[in-house]
C-alpha cells in the first residue's frame, strides 16, 4: 500500500512540476501551431470554408514565393558550409597552445551577446551608400557602391551571418576537439601517421556528433537571418535577398493568413525533412564508426 501511495504522490508531484511548462507550451506553441494549420486549409480566417490543399497549390504558383524560396535555399547552401569550414578551422587553431588564444576566444563569442539592433546599426554604418566602406573606396579613387541595392547585398548578409554565428560554432567544435583522447594522436604518430591522416581518420571521425549538431544549428540559424536582413534593408529588399521570411512578413502585413500559414508550414516541413535526413545519415556514420 505504501508503494502505491508513493507512486501516486510522485505522479502528482511530477504533474505539479511539469504543469506550468506544459501549459505554456500548449498556449504559446501547440495552440498557435494547430490554429495556423487550420488557417492554411480554409479560404478565410473568419467563418472560412474548408478548401483542403488549395492554398498550398496557389502558393506554389506564386512567383514571389518561388523567388523567396530560391533565395533562401541559395543562401543556406552557401552560408552553412562556409560557417562549418571556417568555424572548424578556427577551432583547430584555438585548440593549439598559442599565445593570446584566451583573448581570441573571448573575441569570437562577443557577437553572441551583442543585441541584434546594435549589430544592425554597425553594419548599416559600414555598408551604407555614404558609409565607412564607400568612404575607403572613394579615397582609393573608385566610385561608391550601393551595396544593399545590388547583388552585393547577398554578400553583405552572408558576412553578417558568419560574423554572428561562427563564434557559437567554434565553441561547439572546441568542446568536441577537447573530448578526443590525446592517446589516439600519440598512437597514430607512433605508427607513422601524417597530420593529414590524423585529421581525416581521427579528428573528423570523432567529431561526427558535433559536426552533425553544428550542421543542424547552422541550417536553423540561416533561416533566422531575416532579422538582420529586415532591419538593414527593410520590407522589400533587393531581389537577391528576398527571403521566405520577407514573403511571410508581407503576407502578415496584408492580413493574408492563408498564404502566410501555407508558406510557414512548407518551410517547417522542409526543415523537418532535412533534419530527419541528417539524423539518418548521422546514425549510419555512427554505426560504421562503432
PDB file of C-alpha atoms in Angstrom:
ATOM      1  CA  UNK A   1       0.000   0.000   0.000  1.00  0.00           C
ATOM      2  CA  UNK A   2       2.825   2.384   0.840  1.00  0.00           C
ATOM      3  CA  UNK A   3       4.424   1.706  -2.544  1.00  0.00           C
ATOM      4  CA  UNK A   4       1.153   2.537  -4.331  1.00  0.00           C
ATOM      5  CA  UNK A   5       0.736   5.757  -2.357  1.00  0.00           C
ATOM      6  CA  UNK A   6       4.361   6.692  -3.050  1.00  0.00           C
ATOM      7  CA  UNK A   7       3.858   6.190  -6.803  1.00  0.00           C
ATOM      8  CA  UNK A   8       0.667   8.266  -6.684  1.00  0.00           C
ATOM      9  CA  UNK A   9       2.405  11.054  -4.786  1.00  0.00           C
ATOM     10  CA  UNK A  10       5.339  11.012  -7.198  1.00  0.00           C
ATOM     11  CA  UNK A  11       2.924  11.184 -10.133  1.00  0.00           C
ATOM     12  CA  UNK A  12       1.086  14.153  -8.649  1.00  0.00           C
ATOM     13  CA  UNK A  13       4.385  15.870  -7.870  1.00  0.00           C
ATOM     14  CA  UNK A  14       5.606  15.310 -11.435  1.00  0.00           C
ATOM     15  CA  UNK A  15       2.416  16.791 -12.920  1.00  0.00           C
ATOM     16  CA  UNK A  16       2.637  19.693 -10.472  1.00  0.00           C
ATOM     17  CA  UNK A  17       6.202  20.464 -11.593  1.00  0.00           C
ATOM     18  CA  UNK A  18       5.526  19.932 -15.312  1.00  0.00           C
ATOM     19  CA  UNK A  19       2.150  21.675 -15.274  1.00  0.00           C
ATOM     20  CA  UNK A  20       3.316  25.285 -15.811  1.00  0.00           C
ATOM     21  CA  UNK A  21       5.690  24.249 -18.606  1.00  0.00           C
ATOM     22  CA  UNK A  22       3.036  22.136 -20.338  1.00  0.00           C
ATOM     23  CA  UNK A  23       0.517  24.959 -20.016  1.00  0.00           C
ATOM     24  CA  UNK A  24       2.962  27.454 -21.509  1.00  0.00           C
ATOM     25  CA  UNK A  25       3.888  25.059 -24.328  1.00  0.00           C
ATOM     26  CA  UNK A  26       0.236  24.414 -25.137  1.00  0.00           C
ATOM     27  CA  UNK A  27      -0.702  28.093 -25.011  1.00  0.00           C
ATOM     28  CA  UNK A  28       2.224  29.586 -26.911  1.00  0.00           C
ATOM     29  CA  UNK A  29       3.312  26.758 -29.234  1.00  0.00           C
ATOM     30  CA  UNK A  30       0.784  23.952 -29.671  1.00  0.00           C
ATOM     31  CA  UNK A  31      -2.353  26.109 -29.970  1.00  0.00           C
ATOM     32  CA  UNK A  32      -0.816  28.569 -32.500  1.00  0.00           C
ATOM     33  CA  UNK A  33       0.533  25.600 -34.480  1.00  0.00           C
ATOM     34  CA  UNK A  34      -2.890  23.946 -34.726  1.00  0.00           C
ATOM     35  CA  UNK A  35      -4.597  27.271 -35.452  1.00  0.00           C
ATOM     36  CA  UNK A  36      -2.080  28.107 -38.182  1.00  0.00           C
ATOM     37  CA  UNK A  37      -2.557  24.729 -39.818  1.00  0.00           C
ATOM     38  CA  UNK A  38      -6.320  25.286 -39.759  1.00  0.00           C
ATOM     39  CA  UNK A  39      -5.904  28.693 -41.447  1.00  0.00           C
ATOM     40  CA  UNK A  40      -3.849  27.075 -44.214  1.00  0.00           C
ATOM     41  CA  UNK A  41      -6.773  24.774 -45.058  1.00  0.00           C
ATOM     42  CA  UNK A  42      -9.594  27.361 -45.226  1.00  0.00           C
ATOM     43  CA  UNK A  43     -10.301  30.293 -47.534  1.00  0.00           C
ATOM     44  CA  UNK A  44     -10.774  32.856 -44.731  1.00  0.00           C
ATOM     45  CA  UNK A  45      -9.746  33.035 -41.065  1.00  0.00           C
ATOM     46  CA  UNK A  46     -13.277  34.160 -40.130  1.00  0.00           C
ATOM     47  CA  UNK A  47     -16.113  31.759 -40.965  1.00  0.00           C
ATOM     48  CA  UNK A  48     -13.855  30.207 -43.582  1.00  0.00           C
ATOM     49  CA  UNK A  49     -14.758  27.288 -45.844  1.00  0.00           C
ATOM     50  CA  UNK A  50     -12.539  24.212 -45.936  1.00  0.00           C
ATOM     51  CA  UNK A  51     -10.558  24.154 -49.208  1.00  0.00           C
ATOM     52  CA  UNK A  52      -8.020  21.432 -48.456  1.00  0.00           C
ATOM     53  CA  UNK A  53      -4.658  21.924 -50.168  1.00  0.00           C
ATOM     54  CA  UNK A  54      -5.916  24.680 -52.473  1.00  0.00           C
ATOM     55  CA  UNK A  55      -3.921  27.363 -50.621  1.00  0.00           C
ATOM     56  CA  UNK A  56      -0.744  25.313 -50.982  1.00  0.00           C
ATOM     57  CA  UNK A  57      -1.378  24.832 -54.692  1.00  0.00           C
ATOM     58  CA  UNK A  58      -1.958  28.562 -55.211  1.00  0.00           C
ATOM     59  CA  UNK A  59       1.195  29.321 -53.253  1.00  0.00           C
ATOM     60  CA  UNK A  60       3.307  27.056 -55.458  1.00  0.00           C
ATOM     61  CA  UNK A  61       2.134  29.061 -58.498  1.00  0.00           C
ATOM     62  CA  UNK A  62       3.155  32.377 -56.918  1.00  0.00           C
ATOM     63  CA  UNK A  63       6.376  33.826 -58.459  1.00  0.00           C
ATOM     64  CA  UNK A  64       7.152  35.876 -55.346  1.00  0.00           C
ATOM     65  CA  UNK A  65       7.062  32.749 -53.219  1.00  0.00           C
ATOM     66  CA  UNK A  66       9.360  30.893 -55.614  1.00  0.00           C
ATOM     67  CA  UNK A  67      11.797  33.829 -55.612  1.00  0.00           C
ATOM     68  CA  UNK A  68      11.852  33.805 -51.805  1.00  0.00           C
ATOM     69  CA  UNK A  69      12.206  30.011 -51.727  1.00  0.00           C
ATOM     70  CA  UNK A  70      15.087  30.030 -54.225  1.00  0.00           C
ATOM     71  CA  UNK A  71      16.921  32.826 -52.399  1.00  0.00           C
ATOM     72  CA  UNK A  72      16.537  31.074 -49.051  1.00  0.00           C
ATOM     73  CA  UNK A  73      17.820  27.784 -50.497  1.00  0.00           C
ATOM     74  CA  UNK A  74      20.817  29.508 -52.166  1.00  0.00           C
ATOM     75  CA  UNK A  75      21.701  31.366 -49.004  1.00  0.00           C
ATOM     76  CA  UNK A  76      21.529  28.187 -46.898  1.00  0.00           C
ATOM     77  CA  UNK A  77      23.615  26.189 -49.385  1.00  0.00           C
ATOM     78  CA  UNK A  78      26.324  28.874 -49.297  1.00  0.00           C
ATOM     79  CA  UNK A  79      26.391  30.012 -45.688  1.00  0.00           C
ATOM     80  CA  UNK A  80      26.130  26.654 -43.898  1.00  0.00           C
ATOM     81  CA  UNK A  81      29.232  25.017 -45.468  1.00  0.00           C
ATOM     82  CA  UNK A  82      31.190  28.273 -45.099  1.00  0.00           C
ATOM     83  CA  UNK A  83      30.218  28.561 -41.447  1.00  0.00           C
ATOM     84  CA  UNK A  84      31.256  24.982 -40.728  1.00  0.00           C
ATOM     85  CA  UNK A  85      34.577  25.149 -42.591  1.00  0.00           C
ATOM     86  CA  UNK A  86      35.618  28.486 -41.074  1.00  0.00           C
ATOM     87  CA  UNK A  87      34.498  27.616 -37.548  1.00  0.00           C
ATOM     88  CA  UNK A  88      36.252  24.227 -37.655  1.00  0.00           C
ATOM     89  CA  UNK A  89      39.435  25.887 -38.895  1.00  0.00           C
ATOM     90  CA  UNK A  90      39.325  28.492 -36.101  1.00  0.00           C
ATOM     91  CA  UNK A  91      38.544  25.783 -33.520  1.00  0.00           C
ATOM     92  CA  UNK A  92      41.550  23.719 -34.659  1.00  0.00           C
ATOM     93  CA  UNK A  93      43.716  26.830 -34.340  1.00  0.00           C
ATOM     94  CA  UNK A  94      42.406  27.741 -30.879  1.00  0.00           C
ATOM     95  CA  UNK A  95      42.850  24.141 -29.727  1.00  0.00           C
ATOM     96  CA  UNK A  96      46.614  24.602 -30.065  1.00  0.00           C
ATOM     97  CA  UNK A  97      48.774  26.094 -27.327  1.00  0.00           C
ATOM     98  CA  UNK A  98      49.069  29.571 -28.826  1.00  0.00           C
ATOM     99  CA  UNK A  99      49.791  32.840 -27.076  1.00  0.00           C
ATOM    100  CA  UNK A 100      46.693  35.006 -26.651  1.00  0.00           C
ATOM    101  CA  UNK A 101      44.207  32.267 -27.526  1.00  0.00           C
ATOM    102  CA  UNK A 102      42.022  33.053 -24.489  1.00  0.00           C
ATOM    103  CA  UNK A 103      41.636  36.644 -25.687  1.00  0.00           C
ATOM    104  CA  UNK A 104      40.790  35.429 -29.177  1.00  0.00           C
ATOM    105  CA  UNK A 105      38.181  33.046 -27.750  1.00  0.00           C
ATOM    106  CA  UNK A 106      36.555  35.972 -25.953  1.00  0.00           C
ATOM    107  CA  UNK A 107      36.518  37.984 -29.185  1.00  0.00           C
ATOM    108  CA  UNK A 108      34.891  35.069 -31.038  1.00  0.00           C
ATOM    109  CA  UNK A 109      31.937  34.816 -28.643  1.00  0.00           C
ATOM    110  CA  UNK A 110      31.345  38.590 -28.425  1.00  0.00           C
ATOM    111  CA  UNK A 111      28.743  38.601 -31.282  1.00  0.00           C
ATOM    112  CA  UNK A 112      26.613  36.175 -29.261  1.00  0.00           C
ATOM    113  CA  UNK A 113      25.973  38.749 -26.529  1.00  0.00           C
ATOM    114  CA  UNK A 114      25.574  41.846 -28.694  1.00  0.00           C
ATOM    115  CA  UNK A 115      21.881  42.831 -29.310  1.00  0.00           C
ATOM    116  CA  UNK A 116      20.706  42.479 -32.913  1.00  0.00           C
ATOM    117  CA  UNK A 117      19.655  46.139 -33.147  1.00  0.00           C
ATOM    118  CA  UNK A 118      23.137  47.291 -32.141  1.00  0.00           C
ATOM    119  CA  UNK A 119      24.725  44.951 -34.668  1.00  0.00           C
ATOM    120  CA  UNK A 120      22.485  46.262 -37.435  1.00  0.00           C
ATOM    121  CA  UNK A 121      23.434  49.877 -36.690  1.00  0.00           C
ATOM    122  CA  UNK A 122      27.102  48.976 -37.075  1.00  0.00           C
ATOM    123  CA  UNK A 123      26.568  47.134 -40.352  1.00  0.00           C
ATOM    124  CA  UNK A 124      24.353  49.926 -41.696  1.00  0.00           C
ATOM    125  CA  UNK A 125      27.078  52.462 -40.943  1.00  0.00           C
ATOM    126  CA  UNK A 126      29.631  50.226 -42.639  1.00  0.00           C
ATOM    127  CA  UNK A 127      27.716  49.261 -45.817  1.00  0.00           C
ATOM    128  CA  UNK A 128      25.585  52.361 -46.363  1.00  0.00           C
ATOM    129  CA  UNK A 129      25.981  54.322 -49.605  1.00  0.00           C
ATOM    130  CA  UNK A 130      27.660  57.043 -47.554  1.00  0.00           C
ATOM    131  CA  UNK A 131      29.162  54.613 -45.068  1.00  0.00           C
ATOM    132  CA  UNK A 132      32.657  53.668 -43.950  1.00  0.00           C
ATOM    133  CA  UNK A 133      33.382  51.145 -46.701  1.00  0.00           C
ATOM    134  CA  UNK A 134      32.372  53.510 -49.501  1.00  0.00           C
ATOM    135  CA  UNK A 135      34.489  56.262 -47.924  1.00  0.00           C
ATOM    136  CA  UNK A 136      37.504  53.961 -48.171  1.00  0.00           C
ATOM    137  CA  UNK A 137      36.636  53.050 -51.769  1.00  0.00           C
ATOM    138  CA  UNK A 138      36.209  56.718 -52.692  1.00  0.00           C
ATOM    139  CA  UNK A 139      39.574  57.531 -51.092  1.00  0.00           C
ATOM    140  CA  UNK A 140      41.173  54.934 -53.391  1.00  0.00           C
ATOM    141  CA  UNK A 141      39.673  56.670 -56.421  1.00  0.00           C
ATOM    142  CA  UNK A 142      36.804  54.261 -57.148  1.00  0.00           C
ATOM    143  CA  UNK A 143      33.076  55.121 -57.350  1.00  0.00           C
ATOM    144  CA  UNK A 144      30.936  54.181 -54.325  1.00  0.00           C
ATOM    145  CA  UNK A 145      28.709  51.102 -54.422  1.00  0.00           C
ATOM    146  CA  UNK A 146      25.152  50.956 -53.106  1.00  0.00           C
ATOM    147  CA  UNK A 147      25.739  47.568 -51.508  1.00  0.00           C
ATOM    148  CA  UNK A 148      22.157  46.827 -50.461  1.00  0.00           C
ATOM    149  CA  UNK A 149      20.662  47.704 -53.866  1.00  0.00           C
ATOM    150  CA  UNK A 150      22.823  45.338 -55.960  1.00  0.00           C
ATOM    151  CA  UNK A 151      23.712  41.647 -55.996  1.00  0.00           C
ATOM    152  CA  UNK A 152      26.390  42.506 -53.431  1.00  0.00           C
ATOM    153  CA  UNK A 153      23.588  42.584 -50.866  1.00  0.00           C
ATOM    154  CA  UNK A 154      23.724  38.781 -50.623  1.00  0.00           C
ATOM    155  CA  UNK A 155      27.430  39.015 -49.767  1.00  0.00           C
ATOM    156  CA  UNK A 156      26.642  41.611 -47.093  1.00  0.00           C
ATOM    157  CA  UNK A 157      24.047  39.365 -45.453  1.00  0.00           C
ATOM    158  CA  UNK A 158      26.428  36.405 -45.724  1.00  0.00           C
ATOM    159  CA  UNK A 159      29.140  38.378 -43.895  1.00  0.00           C
ATOM    160  CA  UNK A 160      26.650  39.370 -41.189  1.00  0.00           C
ATOM    161  CA  UNK A 161      25.534  35.736 -40.788  1.00  0.00           C
ATOM    162  CA  UNK A 162      29.105  34.440 -40.493  1.00  0.00           C
ATOM    163  CA  UNK A 163      30.080  37.189 -38.051  1.00  0.00           C
ATOM    164  CA  UNK A 164      27.081  36.365 -35.895  1.00  0.00           C
ATOM    165  CA  UNK A 165      27.298  32.551 -35.915  1.00  0.00           C
ATOM    166  CA  UNK A 166      30.925  31.476 -36.275  1.00  0.00           C
ATOM    167  CA  UNK A 167      31.669  32.098 -32.585  1.00  0.00           C
ATOM    168  CA  UNK A 168      28.969  29.685 -31.383  1.00  0.00           C
ATOM    169  CA  UNK A 169      30.080  27.006 -33.846  1.00  0.00           C
ATOM    170  CA  UNK A 170      33.699  27.445 -32.734  1.00  0.00           C
ATOM    171  CA  UNK A 171      32.693  26.815 -29.108  1.00  0.00           C
ATOM    172  CA  UNK A 172      30.910  23.595 -30.099  1.00  0.00           C
ATOM    173  CA  UNK A 173      33.828  22.357 -32.203  1.00  0.00           C
ATOM    174  CA  UNK A 174      36.297  23.210 -29.424  1.00  0.00           C
ATOM    175  CA  UNK A 175      34.257  21.145 -26.970  1.00  0.00           C
ATOM    176  CA  UNK A 176      34.268  18.240 -29.428  1.00  0.00           C
ATOM    177  CA  UNK A 177      38.015  18.505 -30.070  1.00  0.00           C
ATOM    178  CA  UNK A 178      38.844  18.539 -26.371  1.00  0.00           C
ATOM    179  CA  UNK A 179      36.820  15.349 -25.863  1.00  0.00           C
ATOM    180  CA  UNK A 180      39.036  13.395 -28.280  1.00  0.00           C
ATOM    181  CA  UNK A 181      41.605  11.456 -26.168  1.00  0.00           C
ATOM    182  CA  UNK A 182      45.194  12.599 -26.792  1.00  0.00           C
ATOM    183  CA  UNK A 183      46.277   8.932 -26.722  1.00  0.00           C
ATOM    184  CA  UNK A 184      44.712   8.407 -30.157  1.00  0.00           C
ATOM    185  CA  UNK A 185      47.007  11.008 -31.692  1.00  0.00           C
ATOM    186  CA  UNK A 186      50.045   9.665 -29.838  1.00  0.00           C
ATOM    187  CA  UNK A 187      49.361   6.142 -31.091  1.00  0.00           C
ATOM    188  CA  UNK A 188      48.875   7.443 -34.632  1.00  0.00           C
ATOM    189  CA  UNK A 189      52.212   9.294 -34.541  1.00  0.00           C
ATOM    190  CA  UNK A 190      53.986   6.177 -33.274  1.00  0.00           C
ATOM    191  CA  UNK A 191      52.532   4.298 -36.267  1.00  0.00           C
ATOM    192  CA  UNK A 192      53.893   6.997 -38.577  1.00  0.00           C
ATOM    193  CA  UNK A 193      50.601   8.720 -39.441  1.00  0.00           C
ATOM    194  CA  UNK A 194      50.827  12.134 -41.093  1.00  0.00           C
ATOM    195  CA  UNK A 195      48.924  15.246 -39.956  1.00  0.00           C
ATOM    196  CA  UNK A 196      46.531  14.766 -42.837  1.00  0.00           C
ATOM    197  CA  UNK A 197      45.806  11.148 -41.818  1.00  0.00           C
ATOM    198  CA  UNK A 198      45.292  12.216 -38.192  1.00  0.00           C
ATOM    199  CA  UNK A 199      42.799  14.858 -39.283  1.00  0.00           C
ATOM    200  CA  UNK A 200      40.713  12.633 -41.571  1.00  0.00           C
ATOM    201  CA  UNK A 201      40.936   9.360 -39.613  1.00  0.00           C
ATOM    202  CA  UNK A 202      40.770  10.626 -36.045  1.00  0.00           C
ATOM    203  CA  UNK A 203      39.610  14.242 -35.770  1.00  0.00           C
ATOM    204  CA  UNK A 204      36.800  14.189 -38.329  1.00  0.00           C
ATOM    205  CA  UNK A 205      35.644  10.717 -37.306  1.00  0.00           C
ATOM    206  CA  UNK A 206      35.290  11.542 -33.622  1.00  0.00           C
ATOM    207  CA  UNK A 207      33.831  14.962 -34.393  1.00  0.00           C
ATOM    208  CA  UNK A 208      30.887  13.368 -36.231  1.00  0.00           C
ATOM    209  CA  UNK A 209      28.261  14.005 -33.476  1.00  0.00           C
ATOM    210  CA  UNK A 210      29.487  17.591 -33.004  1.00  0.00           C
ATOM    211  CA  UNK A 211      29.595  18.211 -36.754  1.00  0.00           C
ATOM    212  CA  UNK A 212      26.046  16.928 -37.092  1.00  0.00           C
ATOM    213  CA  UNK A 213      24.808  19.214 -34.319  1.00  0.00           C
ATOM    214  CA  UNK A 214      26.638  22.254 -35.746  1.00  0.00           C
ATOM    215  CA  UNK A 215      25.209  21.479 -39.186  1.00  0.00           C
ATOM    216  CA  UNK A 216      21.625  21.399 -37.889  1.00  0.00           C
ATOM    217  CA  UNK A 217      22.086  24.575 -35.829  1.00  0.00           C
ATOM    218  CA  UNK A 218      23.678  26.345 -38.806  1.00  0.00           C
ATOM    219  CA  UNK A 219      20.693  25.475 -41.009  1.00  0.00           C
ATOM    220  CA  UNK A 220      18.253  26.747 -38.392  1.00  0.00           C
ATOM    221  CA  UNK A 221      20.254  29.955 -37.932  1.00  0.00           C
ATOM    222  CA  UNK A 222      20.337  30.515 -41.696  1.00  0.00           C
ATOM    223  CA  UNK A 223      16.540  30.813 -41.589  1.00  0.00           C
ATOM    224  CA  UNK A 224      16.815  33.318 -38.713  1.00  0.00           C
ATOM    225  CA  UNK A 225      18.965  35.791 -40.641  1.00  0.00           C
ATOM    226  CA  UNK A 226      15.737  37.595 -41.575  1.00  0.00           C
ATOM    227  CA  UNK A 227      16.020  39.849 -38.525  1.00  0.00           C
ATOM    228  CA  UNK A 228      19.282  41.385 -39.670  1.00  0.00           C
ATOM    229  CA  UNK A 229      18.172  41.486 -43.314  1.00  0.00           C
ATOM    230  CA  UNK A 230      14.900  43.191 -42.453  1.00  0.00           C
ATOM    231  CA  UNK A 231      16.484  45.785 -40.186  1.00  0.00           C
ATOM    232  CA  UNK A 232      19.223  46.597 -42.719  1.00  0.00           C
ATOM    233  CA  UNK A 233      17.197  46.643 -45.953  1.00  0.00           C
ATOM    234  CA  UNK A 234      13.506  46.890 -44.960  1.00  0.00           C
ATOM    235  CA  UNK A 235      10.348  45.064 -46.089  1.00  0.00           C
ATOM    236  CA  UNK A 236      11.203  44.907 -49.803  1.00  0.00           C
ATOM    237  CA  UNK A 237      14.961  44.396 -50.184  1.00  0.00           C
ATOM    238  CA  UNK A 238      16.925  43.670 -53.335  1.00  0.00           C
ATOM    239  CA  UNK A 239      15.645  40.581 -55.169  1.00  0.00           C
ATOM    240  CA  UNK A 240      18.761  38.579 -54.303  1.00  0.00           C
ATOM    241  CA  UNK A 241      17.997  38.704 -50.533  1.00  0.00           C
ATOM    242  CA  UNK A 242      14.197  38.484 -50.635  1.00  0.00           C
ATOM    243  CA  UNK A 243      13.762  35.511 -48.253  1.00  0.00           C
ATOM    244  CA  UNK A 244      10.838  33.327 -47.232  1.00  0.00           C
ATOM    245  CA  UNK A 245      10.509  35.312 -44.030  1.00  0.00           C
ATOM    246  CA  UNK A 246      10.146  38.508 -46.091  1.00  0.00           C
ATOM    247  CA  UNK A 247       7.324  36.882 -48.015  1.00  0.00           C
ATOM    248  CA  UNK A 248       5.584  35.715 -44.835  1.00  0.00           C
ATOM    249  CA  UNK A 249       6.052  39.095 -43.170  1.00  0.00           C
ATOM    250  CA  UNK A 250       4.496  40.864 -46.159  1.00  0.00           C
ATOM    251  CA  UNK A 251       1.577  38.410 -46.144  1.00  0.00           C
ATOM    252  CA  UNK A 252       1.094  39.159 -42.451  1.00  0.00           C
ATOM    253  CA  UNK A 253       1.073  42.911 -43.155  1.00  0.00           C
ATOM    254  CA  UNK A 254      -1.548  42.288 -45.857  1.00  0.00           C
ATOM    255  CA  UNK A 255      -3.546  40.085 -43.428  1.00  0.00           C
ATOM    256  CA  UNK A 256      -3.397  37.227 -45.953  1.00  0.00           C
ATOM    257  CA  UNK A 257      -3.275  34.475 -43.350  1.00  0.00           C
ATOM    258  CA  UNK A 258      -3.838  31.697 -45.887  1.00  0.00           C
ATOM    259  CA  UNK A 259      -0.631  32.421 -47.811  1.00  0.00           C
ATOM    260  CA  UNK A 260       1.225  33.213 -44.597  1.00  0.00           C
ATOM    261  CA  UNK A 261       0.416  29.936 -42.862  1.00  0.00           C
ATOM    262  CA  UNK A 262       0.822  27.852 -46.035  1.00  0.00           C
ATOM    263  CA  UNK A 263       4.319  29.278 -46.588  1.00  0.00           C
ATOM    264  CA  UNK A 264       5.188  28.753 -42.924  1.00  0.00           C
ATOM    265  CA  UNK A 265       4.188  25.093 -42.999  1.00  0.00           C
ATOM    266  CA  UNK A 266       6.021  24.452 -46.258  1.00  0.00           C
ATOM    267  CA  UNK A 267       9.176  25.913 -44.692  1.00  0.00           C
ATOM    268  CA  UNK A 268       8.639  23.911 -41.497  1.00  0.00           C
ATOM    269  CA  UNK A 269       8.137  20.697 -43.489  1.00  0.00           C
ATOM    270  CA  UNK A 270      11.354  21.376 -45.410  1.00  0.00           C
ATOM    271  CA  UNK A 271      13.358  21.915 -42.196  1.00  0.00           C
ATOM    272  CA  UNK A 272      11.921  18.773 -40.589  1.00  0.00           C
ATOM    273  CA  UNK A 273      12.689  16.708 -43.704  1.00  0.00           C
ATOM    274  CA  UNK A 274      16.299  17.955 -43.790  1.00  0.00           C
ATOM    275  CA  UNK A 275      16.821  17.280 -40.078  1.00  0.00           C
ATOM    276  CA  UNK A 276      15.342  13.763 -40.333  1.00  0.00           C
ATOM    277  CA  UNK A 277      17.606  13.019 -43.297  1.00  0.00           C
ATOM    278  CA  UNK A 278      20.603  14.253 -41.313  1.00  0.00           C
ATOM    279  CA  UNK A 279      19.603  12.052 -38.362  1.00  0.00           C
ATOM    280  CA  UNK A 280      19.553   9.012 -40.658  1.00  0.00           C
ATOM    281  CA  UNK A 281      22.955   9.863 -42.149  1.00  0.00           C
ATOM    282  CA  UNK A 282      24.467  10.576 -38.725  1.00  0.00           C
ATOM    283  CA  UNK A 283      23.156   7.273 -37.333  1.00  0.00           C
ATOM    284  CA  UNK A 284      24.644   5.309 -40.227  1.00  0.00           C
ATOM    285  CA  UNK A 285      28.005   7.032 -39.826  1.00  0.00           C
ATOM    286  CA  UNK A 286      27.968   6.398 -36.055  1.00  0.00           C
ATOM    287  CA  UNK A 287      27.192   2.720 -36.622  1.00  0.00           C
ATOM    288  CA  UNK A 288      30.063   2.468 -39.079  1.00  0.00           C
ATOM    289  CA  UNK A 289      32.439   4.027 -36.547  1.00  0.00           C
ATOM    290  CA  UNK A 290      31.310   1.723 -33.754  1.00  0.00           C
TER     291      UNK A 290
END
